[in-house]
Coordinates of C-alpha atoms in Angstrom, one line a residue:
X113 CA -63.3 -151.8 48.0
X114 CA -64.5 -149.4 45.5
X115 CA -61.7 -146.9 46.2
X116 CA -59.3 -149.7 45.9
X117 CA -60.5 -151.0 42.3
X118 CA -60.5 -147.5 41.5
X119 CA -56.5 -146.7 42.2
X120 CA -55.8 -150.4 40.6
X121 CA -56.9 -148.9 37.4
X122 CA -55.3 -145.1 37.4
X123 CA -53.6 -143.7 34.5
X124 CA -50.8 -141.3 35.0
X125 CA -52.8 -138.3 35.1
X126 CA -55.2 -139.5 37.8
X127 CA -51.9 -141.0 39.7
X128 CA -50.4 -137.4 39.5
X129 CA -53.6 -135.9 41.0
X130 CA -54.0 -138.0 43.7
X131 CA -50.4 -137.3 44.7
X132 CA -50.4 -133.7 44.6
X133 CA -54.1 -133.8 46.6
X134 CA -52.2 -135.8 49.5
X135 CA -48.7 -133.9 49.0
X136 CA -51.1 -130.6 49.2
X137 CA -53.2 -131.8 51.9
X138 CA -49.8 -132.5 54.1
X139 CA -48.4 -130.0 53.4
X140 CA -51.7 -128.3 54.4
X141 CA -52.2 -130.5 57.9
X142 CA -48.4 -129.5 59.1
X143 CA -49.3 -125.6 58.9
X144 CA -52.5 -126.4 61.0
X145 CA -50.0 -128.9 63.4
X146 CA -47.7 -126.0 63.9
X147 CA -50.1 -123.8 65.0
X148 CA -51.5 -126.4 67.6
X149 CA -47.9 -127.2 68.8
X150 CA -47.3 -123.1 69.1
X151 CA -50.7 -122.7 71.1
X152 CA -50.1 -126.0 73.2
X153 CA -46.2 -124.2 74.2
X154 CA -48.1 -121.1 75.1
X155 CA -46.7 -118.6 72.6
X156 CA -48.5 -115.6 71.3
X157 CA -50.3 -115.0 68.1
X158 CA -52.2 -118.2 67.9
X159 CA -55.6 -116.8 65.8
X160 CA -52.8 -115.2 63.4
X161 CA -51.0 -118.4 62.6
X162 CA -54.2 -120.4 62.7
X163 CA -55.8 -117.2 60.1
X164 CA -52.5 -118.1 58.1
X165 CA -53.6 -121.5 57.3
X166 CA -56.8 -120.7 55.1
X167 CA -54.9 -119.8 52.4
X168 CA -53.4 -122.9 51.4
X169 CA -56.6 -124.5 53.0
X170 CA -58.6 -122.3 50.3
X171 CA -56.1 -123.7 47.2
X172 CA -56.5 -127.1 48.3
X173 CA -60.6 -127.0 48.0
X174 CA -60.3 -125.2 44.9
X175 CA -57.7 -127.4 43.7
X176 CA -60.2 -130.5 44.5
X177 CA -63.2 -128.8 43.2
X178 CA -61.5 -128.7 39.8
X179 CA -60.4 -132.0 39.5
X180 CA -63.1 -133.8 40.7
X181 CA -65.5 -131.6 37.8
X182 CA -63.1 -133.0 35.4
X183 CA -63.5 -136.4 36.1
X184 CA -67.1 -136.8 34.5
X185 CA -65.1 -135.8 31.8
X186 CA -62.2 -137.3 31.8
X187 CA -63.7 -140.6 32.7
X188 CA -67.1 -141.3 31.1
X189 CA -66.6 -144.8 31.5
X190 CA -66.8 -144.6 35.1
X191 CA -69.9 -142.4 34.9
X192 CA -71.5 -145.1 32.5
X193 CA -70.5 -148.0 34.6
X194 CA -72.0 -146.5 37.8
X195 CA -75.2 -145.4 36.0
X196 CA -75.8 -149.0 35.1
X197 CA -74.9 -150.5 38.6
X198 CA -78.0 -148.2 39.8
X199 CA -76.0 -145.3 41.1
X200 CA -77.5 -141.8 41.3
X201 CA -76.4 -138.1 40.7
X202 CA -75.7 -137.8 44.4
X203 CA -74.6 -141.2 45.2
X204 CA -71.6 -141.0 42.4
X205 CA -71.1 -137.0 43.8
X206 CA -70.6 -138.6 46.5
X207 CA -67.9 -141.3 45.4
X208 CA -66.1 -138.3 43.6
X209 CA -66.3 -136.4 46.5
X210 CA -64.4 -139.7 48.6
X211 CA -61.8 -140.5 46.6
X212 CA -61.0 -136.8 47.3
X213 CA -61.3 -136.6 50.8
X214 CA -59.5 -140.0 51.0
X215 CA -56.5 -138.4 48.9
X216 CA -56.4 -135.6 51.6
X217 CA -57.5 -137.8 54.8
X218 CA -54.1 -140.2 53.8
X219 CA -51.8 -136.9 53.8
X220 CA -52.9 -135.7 56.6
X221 CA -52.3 -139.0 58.5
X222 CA -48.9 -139.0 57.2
X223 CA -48.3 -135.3 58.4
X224 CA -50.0 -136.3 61.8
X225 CA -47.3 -139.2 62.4
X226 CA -44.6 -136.9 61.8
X227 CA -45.9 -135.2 64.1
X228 CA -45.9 -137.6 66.7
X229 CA -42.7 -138.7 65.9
X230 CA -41.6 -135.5 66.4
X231 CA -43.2 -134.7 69.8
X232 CA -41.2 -138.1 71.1
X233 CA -38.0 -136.3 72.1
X234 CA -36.5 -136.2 69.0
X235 CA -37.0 -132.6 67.6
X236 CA -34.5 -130.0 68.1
X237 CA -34.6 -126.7 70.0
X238 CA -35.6 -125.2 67.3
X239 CA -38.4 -127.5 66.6
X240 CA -39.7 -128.1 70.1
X241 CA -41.8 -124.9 70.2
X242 CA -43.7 -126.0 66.5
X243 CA -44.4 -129.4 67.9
X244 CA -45.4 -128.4 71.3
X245 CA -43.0 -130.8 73.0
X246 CA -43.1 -131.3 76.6
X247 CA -47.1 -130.4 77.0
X248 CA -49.5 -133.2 77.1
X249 CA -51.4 -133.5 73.6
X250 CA -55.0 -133.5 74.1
X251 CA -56.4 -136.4 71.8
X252 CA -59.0 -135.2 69.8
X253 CA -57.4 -132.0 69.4
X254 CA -55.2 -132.8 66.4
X255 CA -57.9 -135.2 65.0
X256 CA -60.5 -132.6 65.0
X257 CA -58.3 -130.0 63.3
X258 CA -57.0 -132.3 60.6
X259 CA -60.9 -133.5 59.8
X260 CA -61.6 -129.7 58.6
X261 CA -59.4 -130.7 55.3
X262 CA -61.2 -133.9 54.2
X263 CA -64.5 -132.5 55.0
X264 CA -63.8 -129.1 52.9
X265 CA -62.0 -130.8 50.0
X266 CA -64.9 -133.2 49.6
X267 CA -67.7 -130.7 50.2
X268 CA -66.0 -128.8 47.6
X269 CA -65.5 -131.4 45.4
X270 CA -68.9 -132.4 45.5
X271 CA -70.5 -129.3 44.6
X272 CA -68.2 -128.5 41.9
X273 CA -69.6 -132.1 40.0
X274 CA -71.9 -131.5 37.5
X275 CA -73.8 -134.7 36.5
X276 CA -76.9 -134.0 34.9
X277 CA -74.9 -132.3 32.1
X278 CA -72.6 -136.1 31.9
X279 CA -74.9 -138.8 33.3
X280 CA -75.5 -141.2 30.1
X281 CA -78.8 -141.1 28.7
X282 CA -79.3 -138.1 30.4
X283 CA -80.0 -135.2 27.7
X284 CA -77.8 -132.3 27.8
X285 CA -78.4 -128.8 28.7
X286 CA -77.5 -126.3 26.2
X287 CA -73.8 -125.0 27.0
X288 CA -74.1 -121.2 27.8
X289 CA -71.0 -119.7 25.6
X290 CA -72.1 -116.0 26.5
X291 CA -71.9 -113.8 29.2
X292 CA -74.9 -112.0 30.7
X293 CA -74.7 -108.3 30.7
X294 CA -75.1 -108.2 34.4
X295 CA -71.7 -110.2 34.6
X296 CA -70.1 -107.8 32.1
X297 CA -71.4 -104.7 34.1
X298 CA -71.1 -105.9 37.5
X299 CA -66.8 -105.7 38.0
X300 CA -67.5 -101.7 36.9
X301 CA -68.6 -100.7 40.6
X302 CA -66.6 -102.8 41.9
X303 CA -63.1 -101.5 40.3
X304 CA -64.4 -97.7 40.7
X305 CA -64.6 -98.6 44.7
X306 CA -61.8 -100.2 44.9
X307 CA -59.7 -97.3 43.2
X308 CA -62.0 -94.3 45.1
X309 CA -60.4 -96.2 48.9
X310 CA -57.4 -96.4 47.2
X311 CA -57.4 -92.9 46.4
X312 CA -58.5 -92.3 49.7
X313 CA -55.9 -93.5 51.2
X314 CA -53.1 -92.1 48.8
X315 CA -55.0 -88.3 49.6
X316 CA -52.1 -85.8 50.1
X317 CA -52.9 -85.1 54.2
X318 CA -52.8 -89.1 54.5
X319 CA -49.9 -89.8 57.3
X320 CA -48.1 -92.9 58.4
X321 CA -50.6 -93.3 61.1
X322 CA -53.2 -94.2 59.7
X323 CA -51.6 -97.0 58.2
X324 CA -52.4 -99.4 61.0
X325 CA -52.7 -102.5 59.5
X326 CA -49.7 -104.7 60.0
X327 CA -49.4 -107.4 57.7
X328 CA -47.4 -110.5 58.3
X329 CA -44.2 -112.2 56.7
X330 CA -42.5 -108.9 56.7
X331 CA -44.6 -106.9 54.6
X332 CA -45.0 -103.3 55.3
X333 CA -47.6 -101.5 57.2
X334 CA -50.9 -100.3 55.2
X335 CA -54.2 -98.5 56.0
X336 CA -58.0 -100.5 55.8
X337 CA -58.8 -98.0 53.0
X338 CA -55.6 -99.2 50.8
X339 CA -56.0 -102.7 51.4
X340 CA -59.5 -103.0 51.3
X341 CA -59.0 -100.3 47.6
X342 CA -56.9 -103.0 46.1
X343 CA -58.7 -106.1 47.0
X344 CA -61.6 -105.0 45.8
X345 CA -60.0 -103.6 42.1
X346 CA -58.3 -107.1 42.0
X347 CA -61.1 -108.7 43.0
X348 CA -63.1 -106.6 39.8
X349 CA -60.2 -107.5 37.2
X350 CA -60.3 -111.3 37.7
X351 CA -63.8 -110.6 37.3
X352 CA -63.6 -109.3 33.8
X353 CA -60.9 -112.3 32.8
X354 CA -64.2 -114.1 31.5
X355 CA -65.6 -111.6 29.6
X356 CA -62.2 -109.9 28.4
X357 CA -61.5 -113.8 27.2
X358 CA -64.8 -113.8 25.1
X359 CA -64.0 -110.8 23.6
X360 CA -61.1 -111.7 22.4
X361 CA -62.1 -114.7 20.5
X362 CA -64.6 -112.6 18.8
X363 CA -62.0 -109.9 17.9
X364 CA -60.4 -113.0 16.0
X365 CA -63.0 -113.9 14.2
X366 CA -64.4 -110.5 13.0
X367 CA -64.8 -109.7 9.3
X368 CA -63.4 -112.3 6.4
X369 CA -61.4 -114.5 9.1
X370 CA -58.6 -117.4 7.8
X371 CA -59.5 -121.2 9.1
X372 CA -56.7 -120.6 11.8
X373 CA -58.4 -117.1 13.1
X374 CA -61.8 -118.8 12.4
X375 CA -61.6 -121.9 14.9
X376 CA -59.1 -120.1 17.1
X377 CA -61.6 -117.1 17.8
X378 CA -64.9 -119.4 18.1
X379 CA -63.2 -122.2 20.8
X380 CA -61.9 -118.9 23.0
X381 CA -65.5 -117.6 23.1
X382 CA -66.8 -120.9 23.6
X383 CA -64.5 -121.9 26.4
X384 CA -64.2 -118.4 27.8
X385 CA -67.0 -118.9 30.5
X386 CA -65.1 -122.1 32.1
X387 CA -61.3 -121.1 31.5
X388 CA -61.9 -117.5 32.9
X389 CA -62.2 -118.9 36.5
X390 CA -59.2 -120.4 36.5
X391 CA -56.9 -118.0 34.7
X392 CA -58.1 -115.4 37.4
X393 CA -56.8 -117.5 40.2
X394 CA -53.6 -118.0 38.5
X395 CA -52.8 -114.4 37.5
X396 CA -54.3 -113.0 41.0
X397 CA -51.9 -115.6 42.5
X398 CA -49.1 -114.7 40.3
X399 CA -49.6 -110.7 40.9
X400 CA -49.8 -111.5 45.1
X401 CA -46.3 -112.9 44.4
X402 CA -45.4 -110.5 42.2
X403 CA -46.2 -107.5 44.8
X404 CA -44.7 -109.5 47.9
X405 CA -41.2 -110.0 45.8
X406 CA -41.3 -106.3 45.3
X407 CA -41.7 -105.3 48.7
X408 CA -39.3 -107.5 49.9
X409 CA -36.8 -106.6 47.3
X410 CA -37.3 -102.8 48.2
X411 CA -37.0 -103.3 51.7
X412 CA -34.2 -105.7 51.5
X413 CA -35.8 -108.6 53.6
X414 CA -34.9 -111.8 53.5
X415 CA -37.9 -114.6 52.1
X416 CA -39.8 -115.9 54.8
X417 CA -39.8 -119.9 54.8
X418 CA -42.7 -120.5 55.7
X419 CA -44.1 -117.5 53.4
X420 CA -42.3 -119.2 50.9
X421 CA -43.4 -122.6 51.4
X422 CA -47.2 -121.5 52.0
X423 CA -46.9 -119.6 48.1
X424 CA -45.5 -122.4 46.5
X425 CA -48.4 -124.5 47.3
X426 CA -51.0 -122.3 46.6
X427 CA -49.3 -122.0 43.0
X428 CA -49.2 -125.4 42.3
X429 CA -52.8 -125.6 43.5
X430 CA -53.9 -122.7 40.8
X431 CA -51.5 -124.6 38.3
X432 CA -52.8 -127.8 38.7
X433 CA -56.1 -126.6 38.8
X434 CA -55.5 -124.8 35.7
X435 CA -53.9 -127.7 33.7
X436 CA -57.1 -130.2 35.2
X437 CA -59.5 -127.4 33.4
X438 CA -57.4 -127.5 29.9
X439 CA -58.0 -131.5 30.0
X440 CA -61.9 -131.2 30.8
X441 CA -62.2 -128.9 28.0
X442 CA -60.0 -131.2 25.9
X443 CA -62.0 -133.9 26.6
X444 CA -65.4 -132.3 26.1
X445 CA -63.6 -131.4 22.4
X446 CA -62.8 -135.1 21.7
X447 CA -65.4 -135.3 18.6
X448 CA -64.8 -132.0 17.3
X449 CA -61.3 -132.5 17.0
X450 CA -62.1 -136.1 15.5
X451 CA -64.7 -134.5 13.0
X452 CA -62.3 -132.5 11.9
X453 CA -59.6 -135.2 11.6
X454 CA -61.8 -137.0 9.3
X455 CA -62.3 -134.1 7.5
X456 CA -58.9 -133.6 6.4
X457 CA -57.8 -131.1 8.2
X458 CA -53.8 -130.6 8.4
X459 CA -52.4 -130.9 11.8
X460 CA -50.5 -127.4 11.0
X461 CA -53.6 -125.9 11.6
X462 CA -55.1 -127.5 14.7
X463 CA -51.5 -126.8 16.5
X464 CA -51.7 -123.1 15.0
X465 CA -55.1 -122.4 16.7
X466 CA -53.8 -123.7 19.9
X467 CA -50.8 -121.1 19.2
X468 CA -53.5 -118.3 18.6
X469 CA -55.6 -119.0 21.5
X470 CA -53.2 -119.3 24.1
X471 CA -51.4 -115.8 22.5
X472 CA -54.9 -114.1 23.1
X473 CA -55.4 -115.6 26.2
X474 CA -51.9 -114.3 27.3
X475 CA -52.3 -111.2 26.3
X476 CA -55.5 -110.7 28.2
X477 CA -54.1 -112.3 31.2
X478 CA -51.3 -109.6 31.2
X479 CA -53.5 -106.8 31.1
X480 CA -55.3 -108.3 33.7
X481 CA -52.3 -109.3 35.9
X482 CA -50.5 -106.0 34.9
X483 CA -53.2 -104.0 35.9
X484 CA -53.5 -105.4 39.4
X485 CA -49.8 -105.1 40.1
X486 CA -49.6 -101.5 39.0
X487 CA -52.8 -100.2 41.3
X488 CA -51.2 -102.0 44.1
X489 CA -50.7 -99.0 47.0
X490 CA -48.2 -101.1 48.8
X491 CA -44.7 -99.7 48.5

């Protein structure tokens, strides 16, 4: 009944979440279908197909974490009116954390009809091995596999939620706008192993056989060292998106700033520690594409569809959780920017410090990106 008050009252924004959660979450439930139908047919490479799923499994938790983190946010009404109704922190985690999993539960029912539909003599040859037609479908097989994507969107979701900072009456911790100089310092290791395997692996008496590692949707053959190399340096330069983010606002603000450099320069720092996170994703997403449509291109393969299909949801997952992100931290701004509507201030400037921050922001991003798509070993 709660669930069902809640939907009578979504705005567009919450309507356009819930859809992409269940349109993610199908799309999600028919990879993890297809590989039961291909293991229930008896073809090979069953752990490969079912390893291929955590991917868009992983963008659809982090998708779910983001949104529901915004909703305190986005919603403090709902907040308020729960805290009154005698709700705790972990009961109303826990209602965030359902409408969630409710989102992905209905998607995945939807996907799991299909499915059924499917196995009923009506998919083609070319479709009978994906659905497993012909083999007896053992019931709790399909259940148990699509209950993995409720369960990890909500746990996600709930532990992303952070109500003592929003419950009313509740006093506010002190937001942390800096970075601690172990977080600064800790990507340096990391980067300078990364780029010592790949170096390793690029060594001039390296051959072709070492390069053992065959990676899927018709991506060419690397070595542990080179993969392992780049992981780890992209895996160090998302880390420093944060920090690198911080310092540019500061490098706006320094000496005599302008109003425009002035509030530009002090919102980046300030929102630096919560939109790093998210940028990362996105630009490590983007550069993943980026490398795979060069290797393709220079081997002259065709696009996988399924490749395809997989990418494009795990970029609308970093974009969405991106865009969820930018309206938390505009709502957290809501009397800030009012403050400084009563004070006068022209609307010229407000939309120039927007203009400033997201020029900083991009140019950190490509340096960032950039970086991670030029050390890439893979040819």
């Amino acid at each position: 009944m709660y669930y069902l008050r809640l939907a009578r009252g979504y705005r567009a924004l919450d309507l356009a979440r819930w859809l992409l959660t269940a349109t993610a979450a199908a799309v999600v439930a028919a990879f993890l279908l297809r590989a039961l139908g291909r293991a229930l047919h008896g073809t090979e490479g069953n752990l490969e197909r079912l390893l291929w799923c955590l991917p868009p499994l992983a963008a659809v938790a982090w998708f779910a974490a983001v949104a529901a983190r915004a909703v305190p946010a986005q919603h403090p009404e709902r907040i308020t009116g729960l805290t009154a109704a005698g709700a705790g922190p972990t009961r109303i985690r826990l209602l965030v954390a359902g409408e969630i999993a409710l989102a992905c539960g209905l998607g995945s029912a939807v996907t799991l009809l299909l499915f059924l539909i499917l196995r009923n003599d009506i998919a083609g040859p070319s479709l009978a091995p994906a659905v497993g037609m012909g083999v007896p479908l053992p019931a709790a097989a399909p259940v148990v596999l699509l209950a993995v994507l409720p369960l990890v969107a909500g746990v996600s979701a709930a532990g992303a939620i952070r109500l003592p900072d929003s419950l009313p009456g509740r006093p506010a911790e002190p937001a942390r706008t800096r970075h601690t100089l172990l977080r600064v310092l800790l990507p340096a290791p990391v980067l300078l192993a990364g780029l010592g395997l790949e170096l390793y692996g690029l060594r001039p008496d390296a051959t072709d056989a070492e390069r053992t590692l065959a990676l899927p949707a018709g991506l060419p053959a690397t070595s542990p060292a080179l993969l392992t190399g780049w992981t780890l340096t992209a895996f160090a330069l998302a880390l420093w998106t944060g920090p690198l983010l911080a310092l540019a606002g500061r490098l706006l603000a320094l000496r005599r700033p302008a109003p425009l450099r002035l509030l530009a320069g002090r919102t980046l720092t300030a929102q630096a520690r919560r939109l790093g996170t998210p940028l990362a994703v996105l630009t490590a997403v983007v550069a993943l594409a980026l490398v795979a449509w060069r290797s393709w291109a220079r081997a002259g393969t065709a696009l996988p569809g399924l490749t395809l299909v997989e990418g494009a949801l795990v970029l609308a997952c970093a974009v969405a959780a991106l865009a969820a992100r930018l309206h938390e931290l505009r709502a957290d701004r809501g009397p800030t920017l009012d403050a400084l509507d009563r004070l006068g201030t022209p609307p010229g400037l407000l939309t120039g410090t927007v203009t400033l921050r997201a020029l900083a922001a991009g140019t950190v991003l490509l340096l960032t990106g950039g970086l991670t798509v030029l050390l890439c070993p893979l040819p």
